[in-house]
Amino acid sequence: MKSIIELDGSTLTRQQIEGIVKGRSTVALSAESVERVRLSRERIEKRLAEGQTIYGVNTGFGKLSNIKIEEEDIELLQLNLLRSDATGVGEPFPTDVVRAMMVLRANALARGFSGIRLETVQLLLAFINKGIHPIVPSQGSVGASGDLAPLSHLALVLVGEGKAEFNGEIVSGSKALQQAGLTPVRLQAKEGLALVNGTQAMTGIGVLTVNEAERIGLAADMAASLTLESLKGITSAFDPALLAVRPHPELELVGGRIRKWLDGSKRVTKQGEIRMQDAYSLRCIPQVHGASWQSFFYAEDRVQTEMNATTDNPIVLENGDVLSGGHFHGQPIALAMDFLKVGVCEWANISERRTERMVNPQLNEGLPPFLATNPGIECGLMIAQYTAASIVSENKVLAHPSSVDSIPTSGNQEDHVSMGTTSARQVRQIVHNAARVIAIEMICASQAIHLDKAEEQLSPTTRKYLEKVREFCPPLLADQPIGDEIEALAKYLLTSDVLLNEYM
């Protein structure tokens, strides 16, 4: 039976969003949110009845904000906003991003600062629960005023326009509503703006990416542990007393995790037993991985805050004031996504260097060249390292910070924008690329351990995880294509909670 998650605008977690996105949970408004939404709508209607001029309610938008809109045109103004702003292009966002966007927009509206009607929010919740997924192009947002283009494509389906995927078929918005037994909403004052002015595209991608990045960070730590065993790495570099003299908590977190995972291993060595020092890609795992975890924790914190924030404009305050501000500006998420881009890149960069050490006969401690069963007639995993090198090079281009760019819009009224949705799209691609690089390292470590007949010398923890890796790519007995195996293992790393639940 599916659980029900009540949206209250304050307590939503990234784990709950994942459950909703994957269909494990349904959504409803909390009783408190129902009342807040109702009161917020009353405040808007009261101000209109008093003849007040309110931005985006009875005025134009952006540079057109000084144009007063007559009462009889207010509904058309809101509909025209959706139609004019739905100018996105490019490949549609995947379904998980669209579902995350809808959940986050509903949660923001549940806070009761947007002046929207309850029935409009309830229709959005029905989309989530019934599986109506608007087709939302992925390009077109500059990240302020919010994600206007993506959210407009989403909101159009609420009024029976646009396109949506329903029951595996792409249909018109009106047909999707009809097939689901729902009635399109007729937008009233403020409602169009309340639906599209926010950061839910960049934050939706961001929360899904943070969830995936956590799994990839743990996978990077596990891959490093397997590589240390395959190369008889020196664990003295992870001594807790040594790490404590440079007291970055994430550094000590990684060091402690690897010590725990390698406990009982007969493959790893101490300083001076075989050699005095390992190369940086082995010796500096706590420092490099730990720094990447710093970027993860920062991004996680910013996303958690934004998930439960109001990013609308204007804001309907509890005292009845309706004030314009800049809460739609995506800079907090843009900077967090750019920071995470760099951190995840480094998990992949150092992973590729460890892969190189395993396949390179000059560096791999006597293992067969390129981990081939019959070197010379076979190339082994030579080209797997090429693939990893190609991917990390691509990541370095994607890691350029999008948030440092700004192109003015709306006749220079919106003269600084965040480009946060571009940052979010890029970081998710980087995370998926990193999963492939780390999968390659795990496959190489598996092959090295197989060729050295070292399975029984592994720690209990790494031996158990190696069995999981080999479910996707068994030891290679001869040259064969392994692209599908890399992809399958990478997908597992992105979606599995095994490391989080069973090994922590």
Coordinates of C-alpha atoms in Angstrom, one line a residue:
M1 CA 0.0 0.0 0.0
K2 CA 1.3 3.4 -0.9
S3 CA 2.0 5.8 2.0
I4 CA 0.5 9.3 2.0
I5 CA 2.8 12.3 2.4
E6 CA 1.1 15.5 3.6
L7 CA 2.6 18.6 2.1
D8 CA 2.8 21.5 4.6
G9 CA 5.5 23.6 2.9
S10 CA 8.0 23.2 5.7
T11 CA 9.0 19.5 6.4
L12 CA 9.3 17.9 3.0
T13 CA 12.6 15.8 2.6
R14 CA 14.5 14.7 -0.4
Q15 CA 13.9 11.1 0.5
Q16 CA 10.1 11.8 0.5
I17 CA 10.4 13.4 -2.9
E18 CA 12.1 10.4 -4.2
G19 CA 9.3 8.2 -2.9
I20 CA 6.7 10.3 -4.5
V21 CA 8.6 10.5 -7.8
K22 CA 9.0 6.8 -7.9
G23 CA 5.3 6.2 -7.2
R24 CA 5.8 4.7 -3.7
S25 CA 3.8 7.5 -2.1
T26 CA 0.9 9.8 -2.9
V27 CA 0.4 13.4 -1.8
A28 CA -2.2 15.5 0.0
L29 CA -2.3 18.9 1.6
S30 CA -2.0 19.0 5.4
A31 CA -5.1 20.5 7.2
E32 CA -2.9 23.5 8.2
S33 CA -1.9 24.1 4.6
V34 CA -5.5 24.0 3.4
E35 CA -6.3 26.8 5.9
R36 CA -3.2 28.8 4.9
V37 CA -4.1 28.6 1.2
R38 CA -7.6 29.6 1.9
L39 CA -6.6 32.7 4.0
S40 CA -4.0 33.7 1.4
R41 CA -6.6 33.7 -1.3
E42 CA -9.0 35.8 0.8
R43 CA -6.3 38.4 1.2
I44 CA -5.8 38.7 -2.5
E45 CA -9.5 39.0 -3.2
K46 CA -9.8 41.6 -0.4
R47 CA -7.1 43.8 -1.9
L48 CA -8.7 43.6 -5.3
A49 CA -12.1 44.4 -4.0
E50 CA -10.5 47.5 -2.4
G51 CA -9.3 48.6 -5.8
Q52 CA -5.6 48.2 -5.0
T53 CA -3.0 47.8 -7.7
I54 CA -1.0 44.6 -7.3
Y55 CA 1.9 43.5 -9.5
G56 CA 1.0 40.6 -11.7
V57 CA -2.5 40.5 -10.5
N58 CA -3.9 43.6 -12.2
T59 CA -0.7 44.8 -13.9
G60 CA 1.4 43.5 -16.7
F61 CA 4.6 41.6 -16.0
G62 CA 8.3 42.5 -16.0
K63 CA 8.9 45.6 -18.0
L64 CA 5.2 45.9 -18.6
S65 CA 4.4 46.1 -14.8
N66 CA 3.3 49.8 -15.1
I67 CA 0.4 48.9 -17.4
K68 CA -2.9 48.6 -15.4
I69 CA -5.1 45.7 -16.4
E70 CA -8.9 46.2 -16.3
E71 CA -10.9 43.9 -14.1
E72 CA -12.6 42.1 -17.0
D73 CA -9.2 41.2 -18.5
I74 CA -7.6 39.7 -15.3
E75 CA -8.4 36.1 -16.1
L76 CA -7.1 36.5 -19.7
L77 CA -3.9 38.1 -18.3
Q78 CA -3.2 34.9 -16.3
L79 CA -3.9 32.6 -19.2
N80 CA -1.8 34.7 -21.6
L81 CA 1.1 34.5 -19.1
L82 CA 1.2 30.7 -19.4
R83 CA 0.8 30.8 -23.2
S84 CA 3.5 33.4 -23.8
D85 CA 6.0 31.9 -21.3
A86 CA 5.7 28.4 -22.6
T87 CA 8.5 28.9 -25.0
G88 CA 10.9 26.1 -23.9
V89 CA 12.8 24.1 -26.5
G90 CA 15.0 21.0 -26.6
E91 CA 14.5 17.5 -25.3
P92 CA 11.7 17.2 -22.7
F93 CA 12.7 16.7 -19.1
P94 CA 12.5 13.0 -18.0
T95 CA 9.4 12.1 -16.0
D96 CA 11.2 12.0 -12.7
V97 CA 12.1 15.7 -13.1
V98 CA 8.6 16.7 -14.1
R99 CA 7.1 14.8 -11.1
A100 CA 9.7 16.5 -8.7
M101 CA 8.8 19.9 -10.2
M102 CA 5.1 19.3 -9.5
V103 CA 5.7 18.1 -5.9
L104 CA 7.9 21.1 -5.2
R105 CA 5.5 23.6 -6.7
A106 CA 2.6 22.1 -4.7
N107 CA 4.7 22.2 -1.5
A108 CA 5.6 25.9 -2.1
L109 CA 2.0 26.8 -2.7
A110 CA 1.1 24.9 0.5
R111 CA 2.9 27.5 2.5
G112 CA 0.1 29.9 1.9
F113 CA 2.0 33.0 0.6
S114 CA 1.0 32.8 -3.1
G115 CA -2.7 33.8 -3.1
I116 CA -3.7 30.8 -5.3
R117 CA -7.1 29.0 -4.9
L118 CA -7.3 25.7 -3.1
E119 CA -8.9 24.0 -6.1
T120 CA -6.0 24.8 -8.3
V121 CA -3.5 23.3 -5.9
Q122 CA -5.7 20.2 -5.5
L123 CA -5.7 19.7 -9.3
L124 CA -1.9 19.8 -9.3
L125 CA -1.9 17.1 -6.6
A126 CA -4.3 15.1 -8.7
F127 CA -1.8 15.2 -11.5
I128 CA 0.9 13.7 -9.2
N129 CA -1.3 11.0 -7.8
K130 CA -2.9 10.0 -11.2
G131 CA 0.3 10.1 -13.2
I132 CA -0.4 13.0 -15.5
H133 CA 3.0 14.3 -16.6
P134 CA 3.2 17.5 -18.6
I135 CA 5.7 17.6 -21.4
V136 CA 8.3 20.2 -20.3
P137 CA 11.1 21.1 -22.6
S138 CA 14.5 21.2 -20.8
Q139 CA 15.9 24.4 -22.3
G140 CA 14.6 28.0 -21.9
S141 CA 15.0 29.0 -18.3
V142 CA 17.5 31.7 -17.2
G143 CA 16.8 31.0 -13.6
A144 CA 15.0 34.3 -12.8
S145 CA 12.2 35.2 -12.6
G146 CA 12.3 31.7 -11.5
D147 CA 11.9 28.8 -14.1
L148 CA 9.2 30.6 -16.1
A149 CA 9.4 28.6 -19.3
P150 CA 9.5 25.1 -17.7
L151 CA 6.8 25.9 -15.2
S152 CA 4.6 27.4 -17.9
H153 CA 4.7 24.3 -19.9
L154 CA 3.7 22.4 -16.7
A155 CA 0.9 24.8 -15.8
L156 CA -0.6 24.8 -19.3
V157 CA -1.9 21.3 -18.8
L158 CA -3.8 22.4 -15.7
V159 CA -5.9 24.6 -18.0
G160 CA -6.3 21.9 -20.6
E161 CA -3.7 23.1 -23.0
G162 CA -0.1 21.9 -23.8
K163 CA 0.9 18.3 -23.9
A164 CA 1.2 15.5 -21.3
E165 CA 2.2 11.9 -21.0
F166 CA -0.6 9.8 -19.5
N167 CA -0.7 6.0 -19.3
G168 CA 2.4 5.8 -21.5
E169 CA 0.9 7.9 -24.3
I170 CA 1.7 11.6 -25.2
V171 CA -1.7 13.4 -25.7
S172 CA -3.0 16.9 -25.5
G173 CA -3.5 18.5 -22.1
S174 CA -7.3 18.4 -22.6
K175 CA -7.3 14.7 -23.5
A176 CA -5.1 13.8 -20.5
L177 CA -7.5 15.6 -18.2
Q178 CA -10.5 13.9 -19.8
Q179 CA -9.0 10.4 -19.6
A180 CA -8.1 11.0 -16.0
G181 CA -11.6 12.2 -15.1
L182 CA -10.4 15.7 -14.2
T183 CA -11.7 19.1 -15.2
P184 CA -9.3 21.9 -16.3
V185 CA -9.0 24.9 -14.0
R186 CA -10.0 28.4 -15.1
L187 CA -7.3 30.7 -13.7
Q188 CA -8.3 33.7 -11.7
A189 CA -6.3 36.7 -10.4
K190 CA -2.7 35.9 -9.5
E191 CA -3.0 32.2 -10.2
G192 CA -1.0 32.0 -13.4
L193 CA 1.9 33.9 -11.8
A194 CA 1.6 31.7 -8.7
L195 CA 2.1 28.6 -10.8
V196 CA 5.1 29.8 -12.9
N197 CA 7.2 32.1 -10.7
G198 CA 9.5 29.8 -8.8
T199 CA 12.7 27.7 -8.9
Q200 CA 11.1 24.3 -9.0
A201 CA 12.8 23.2 -12.3
M202 CA 16.3 23.7 -11.0
T203 CA 15.4 22.5 -7.5
G204 CA 13.6 19.5 -8.9
I205 CA 16.6 18.5 -10.8
G206 CA 18.8 19.4 -7.8
V207 CA 17.0 17.2 -5.3
L208 CA 17.1 14.2 -7.6
T209 CA 20.8 14.9 -8.3
V210 CA 21.7 15.2 -4.7
N211 CA 20.1 11.8 -4.0
E212 CA 22.1 10.3 -6.9
A213 CA 25.3 12.1 -5.9
E214 CA 25.1 10.7 -2.4
R215 CA 25.0 7.2 -3.9
I216 CA 27.9 8.0 -6.3
G217 CA 30.0 9.4 -3.5
L218 CA 29.6 6.2 -1.5
A219 CA 30.3 4.2 -4.6
A220 CA 33.5 6.2 -5.1
D221 CA 34.6 5.3 -1.6
M222 CA 33.8 1.6 -2.2
A223 CA 35.6 1.6 -5.6
A224 CA 38.6 3.1 -3.9
S225 CA 38.5 0.4 -1.3
L226 CA 38.5 -2.3 -3.9
T227 CA 41.3 -0.7 -5.8
L228 CA 43.4 -0.4 -2.6
E229 CA 43.1 -4.2 -2.2
S230 CA 43.8 -4.9 -5.9
L231 CA 47.0 -2.8 -5.7
K232 CA 48.0 -3.8 -2.1
G233 CA 47.6 -0.2 -1.0
I234 CA 49.1 1.3 2.1
T235 CA 46.4 1.9 4.8
S236 CA 48.8 3.8 7.1
A237 CA 47.7 6.9 5.2
F238 CA 44.2 6.5 6.7
D239 CA 45.4 6.2 10.3
P240 CA 42.9 8.1 12.5
A241 CA 45.6 9.9 14.5
L242 CA 47.2 11.0 11.2
L243 CA 44.0 12.3 9.7
A244 CA 43.0 14.1 12.9
V245 CA 45.9 16.6 12.6
R246 CA 44.0 18.1 9.6
P247 CA 40.5 18.2 11.2
H248 CA 38.2 18.6 8.2
P249 CA 35.3 16.4 9.2
E250 CA 34.6 15.1 5.7
L251 CA 38.3 14.0 5.4
E252 CA 38.0 12.0 8.6
L253 CA 34.6 10.7 7.5
V254 CA 36.1 9.1 4.3
G255 CA 39.1 7.8 6.1
G256 CA 37.0 6.1 8.8
R257 CA 34.6 4.6 6.2
I258 CA 37.5 3.1 4.2
R259 CA 39.1 1.8 7.4
K260 CA 35.8 0.1 8.3
W261 CA 35.3 -1.4 4.9
L262 CA 38.8 -2.7 4.7
D263 CA 38.8 -4.1 8.2
G264 CA 40.0 -7.8 8.0
S265 CA 41.6 -7.5 4.6
K266 CA 44.8 -9.4 4.0
R267 CA 45.5 -7.5 0.8
V268 CA 46.3 -4.1 2.1
T269 CA 49.7 -3.2 3.6
K270 CA 51.4 -0.9 6.1
Q271 CA 53.9 1.8 5.4
G272 CA 57.3 0.2 4.6
E273 CA 56.1 -3.4 4.1
I274 CA 56.2 -3.2 0.3
R275 CA 56.9 0.5 -0.4
M276 CA 57.0 3.6 1.7
Q277 CA 54.2 5.6 -0.1
D278 CA 51.4 5.1 -2.6
A279 CA 50.6 7.5 -5.4
Y280 CA 48.3 10.4 -4.7
S281 CA 45.3 8.7 -6.2
L282 CA 45.5 6.1 -3.4
R283 CA 47.2 8.0 -0.6
C284 CA 45.1 11.1 -0.9
I285 CA 41.6 9.4 -1.1
P286 CA 40.4 11.0 2.2
Q287 CA 41.6 14.5 1.2
V288 CA 40.1 14.4 -2.3
H289 CA 37.0 12.4 -1.7
G290 CA 36.4 14.3 1.6
A291 CA 36.6 17.7 -0.3
S292 CA 34.0 16.4 -2.7
W293 CA 31.7 15.4 0.2
Q294 CA 32.0 19.0 1.4
S295 CA 30.4 20.1 -1.9
F296 CA 27.8 17.5 -1.5
F297 CA 26.8 18.5 2.0
Y298 CA 26.6 22.2 1.0
A299 CA 24.4 21.4 -2.0
E300 CA 22.2 19.1 0.2
D301 CA 21.7 21.9 2.7
R302 CA 20.8 24.5 0.1
V303 CA 18.4 22.1 -1.7
Q304 CA 16.7 21.1 1.6
T305 CA 16.1 24.8 2.3
E306 CA 14.8 25.6 -1.1
M307 CA 12.4 22.6 -1.2
N308 CA 10.5 24.2 1.7
A309 CA 10.7 27.8 0.6
T310 CA 8.4 30.3 -1.0
T311 CA 9.9 31.4 -4.4
D312 CA 6.8 33.3 -5.7
N313 CA 6.4 37.0 -6.5
P314 CA 4.6 39.0 -5.2
I315 CA 4.3 37.5 -1.8
V316 CA 1.0 37.6 0.1
L317 CA 2.1 38.1 3.7
E318 CA 0.1 37.1 6.8
N319 CA -0.5 40.7 7.7
G320 CA -2.3 41.2 4.4
D321 CA 0.5 43.1 2.6
V322 CA 1.3 42.0 -0.9
L323 CA 5.0 42.8 -1.5
S324 CA 7.3 42.3 -4.5
G325 CA 10.7 41.0 -3.9
G326 CA 13.3 38.7 -5.5
H327 CA 12.6 35.2 -4.0
F328 CA 12.3 33.8 -7.5
H329 CA 16.0 34.4 -8.2
G330 CA 17.8 31.1 -8.5
Q331 CA 21.2 32.1 -7.3
P332 CA 21.2 30.1 -4.1
I333 CA 20.6 26.9 -6.1
A334 CA 22.8 27.9 -9.0
L335 CA 25.9 28.3 -6.8
A336 CA 25.1 25.1 -5.0
M337 CA 24.8 23.1 -8.2
D338 CA 28.0 24.6 -9.6
F339 CA 29.8 23.7 -6.4
L340 CA 28.5 20.1 -6.6
K341 CA 29.5 19.9 -10.3
V342 CA 33.2 20.4 -9.3
G343 CA 33.0 18.0 -6.4
V344 CA 31.5 15.2 -8.4
C345 CA 34.0 15.8 -11.2
E346 CA 36.7 15.1 -8.7
W347 CA 35.2 11.8 -7.6
A348 CA 35.4 10.8 -11.3
N349 CA 38.8 12.4 -12.0
I350 CA 40.6 10.5 -9.3
S351 CA 38.7 7.3 -10.0
E352 CA 40.1 7.3 -13.6
R353 CA 43.6 7.8 -12.2
R354 CA 43.2 4.7 -10.1
T355 CA 41.9 2.8 -13.1
E356 CA 45.0 3.8 -15.0
R357 CA 47.2 2.4 -12.2
M358 CA 45.4 -0.9 -12.4
V359 CA 45.7 -1.4 -16.1
N360 CA 49.1 0.2 -16.7
P361 CA 51.8 -2.5 -16.5
Q362 CA 54.3 0.1 -15.3
L363 CA 52.2 1.0 -12.3
N364 CA 50.0 -2.0 -11.4
E365 CA 52.3 -3.9 -9.0
G366 CA 52.9 -6.9 -11.3
L367 CA 49.4 -7.5 -12.5
P368 CA 49.0 -8.5 -16.2
P369 CA 49.2 -5.6 -18.7
F370 CA 45.8 -4.0 -19.0
L371 CA 44.4 -6.9 -16.9
A372 CA 44.2 -9.1 -19.9
T373 CA 44.0 -12.9 -19.5
N374 CA 46.3 -13.4 -22.4
P375 CA 48.2 -10.1 -22.9
G376 CA 49.3 -9.4 -26.5
I377 CA 46.7 -11.4 -28.3
E378 CA 44.1 -9.7 -26.0
C379 CA 43.8 -6.0 -25.0
G380 CA 42.0 -6.7 -21.8
L381 CA 40.6 -3.5 -20.2
M382 CA 42.9 -1.1 -22.1
I383 CA 40.0 0.7 -23.8
A384 CA 37.9 0.8 -20.6
Q385 CA 40.4 3.3 -19.4
Y386 CA 40.0 5.3 -22.6
T387 CA 36.3 5.5 -22.0
A388 CA 36.9 6.7 -18.5
A389 CA 39.4 9.3 -19.8
S390 CA 36.9 10.5 -22.4
I391 CA 34.1 10.9 -19.8
V392 CA 36.2 12.8 -17.3
S393 CA 37.3 15.2 -20.0
E394 CA 33.7 15.8 -20.9
N395 CA 32.9 16.4 -17.3
K396 CA 35.6 19.1 -17.0
V397 CA 33.8 21.1 -19.7
L398 CA 30.4 20.6 -18.1
A399 CA 31.8 21.8 -14.7
H400 CA 32.4 25.3 -15.9
P401 CA 30.1 27.4 -13.6
S402 CA 27.0 28.5 -15.3
S403 CA 26.1 30.9 -12.4
V404 CA 28.9 33.3 -13.4
D405 CA 27.0 34.2 -16.5
S406 CA 24.0 36.6 -16.7
I407 CA 22.2 37.9 -19.8
P408 CA 19.6 40.6 -19.0
T409 CA 15.9 39.9 -20.0
S410 CA 12.6 41.7 -20.0
G411 CA 13.9 44.9 -21.5
N412 CA 16.6 45.1 -18.8
Q413 CA 14.1 45.0 -16.0
E414 CA 15.4 41.6 -15.1
D415 CA 19.0 42.6 -15.5
H416 CA 20.7 39.8 -13.5
V417 CA 19.7 36.2 -13.8
S418 CA 21.1 33.0 -12.3
M419 CA 21.3 30.4 -15.1
G420 CA 20.6 27.9 -12.2
T421 CA 18.6 25.5 -14.3
T422 CA 21.6 25.1 -16.7
S423 CA 23.8 24.4 -13.7
A424 CA 21.3 21.8 -12.4
R425 CA 21.0 20.1 -15.8
Q426 CA 24.8 19.9 -16.1
V427 CA 25.4 18.6 -12.6
R428 CA 23.0 15.7 -13.2
Q429 CA 24.8 14.8 -16.4
I430 CA 28.1 15.0 -14.5
V431 CA 26.7 12.6 -11.8
H432 CA 25.6 10.1 -14.4
N433 CA 28.9 10.3 -16.2
A434 CA 30.7 9.8 -12.9
A435 CA 28.7 6.7 -12.2
R436 CA 30.1 5.2 -15.5
V437 CA 33.7 6.1 -14.5
I438 CA 33.3 4.6 -11.1
A439 CA 31.7 1.5 -12.6
I440 CA 34.8 1.1 -14.8
E441 CA 37.1 1.3 -11.8
M442 CA 35.0 -1.3 -10.0
I443 CA 35.1 -3.7 -13.0
C444 CA 38.9 -3.2 -13.3
A445 CA 39.4 -3.9 -9.6
S446 CA 37.2 -7.0 -9.9
Q447 CA 39.3 -8.2 -12.8
A448 CA 42.6 -7.5 -11.0
I449 CA 41.4 -9.4 -7.9
H450 CA 40.4 -12.3 -10.2
L451 CA 43.7 -12.4 -12.0
D452 CA 45.6 -12.3 -8.7
K453 CA 43.3 -15.0 -7.2
A454 CA 42.9 -12.7 -4.2
E455 CA 39.2 -13.1 -3.4
E456 CA 39.8 -14.9 -0.2
Q457 CA 42.2 -12.2 1.0
L458 CA 39.6 -9.4 0.8
S459 CA 37.8 -7.9 3.8
P460 CA 34.4 -9.4 4.5
T461 CA 32.8 -6.1 3.4
T462 CA 34.6 -5.6 0.1
R463 CA 34.2 -9.3 -0.8
K464 CA 30.5 -9.1 -0.3
Y465 CA 30.2 -6.0 -2.5
L466 CA 32.5 -7.5 -5.1
E467 CA 29.9 -10.2 -5.6
K468 CA 27.4 -7.5 -6.4
V469 CA 29.7 -5.9 -9.0
R470 CA 30.2 -9.3 -10.6
E471 CA 26.5 -9.8 -11.0
F472 CA 26.8 -7.0 -13.6
C473 CA 30.2 -7.9 -15.0
P474 CA 31.7 -11.3 -14.2
P475 CA 35.5 -11.7 -14.5
L476 CA 36.6 -11.5 -18.1
L477 CA 38.0 -14.8 -19.5
A478 CA 38.7 -13.3 -22.9
D479 CA 38.2 -10.0 -24.7
Q480 CA 34.6 -9.0 -25.1
P481 CA 32.5 -5.9 -25.4
I482 CA 31.5 -4.6 -21.9
G483 CA 29.7 -1.3 -22.7
D484 CA 26.4 -2.7 -21.7
E485 CA 27.9 -4.1 -18.4
I486 CA 29.3 -0.7 -17.6
E487 CA 26.0 1.0 -18.2
A488 CA 24.1 -1.5 -16.1
L489 CA 26.4 -1.2 -13.2
A490 CA 26.4 2.6 -13.5
K491 CA 22.6 2.6 -13.3
Y492 CA 22.7 0.3 -10.3
L493 CA 25.1 2.7 -8.5
L494 CA 22.8 5.6 -9.2
T495 CA 19.7 3.9 -7.8
S496 CA 20.8 1.4 -5.2
D497 CA 20.7 2.2 -1.5
V498 CA 22.8 -0.9 -0.6
L499 CA 25.8 1.1 0.4
L500 CA 23.7 3.6 2.4
N501 CA 21.7 1.0 4.2
E502 CA 23.9 -2.1 4.6
Y503 CA 27.5 -0.8 4.8
M504 CA 27.3 2.4 6.8

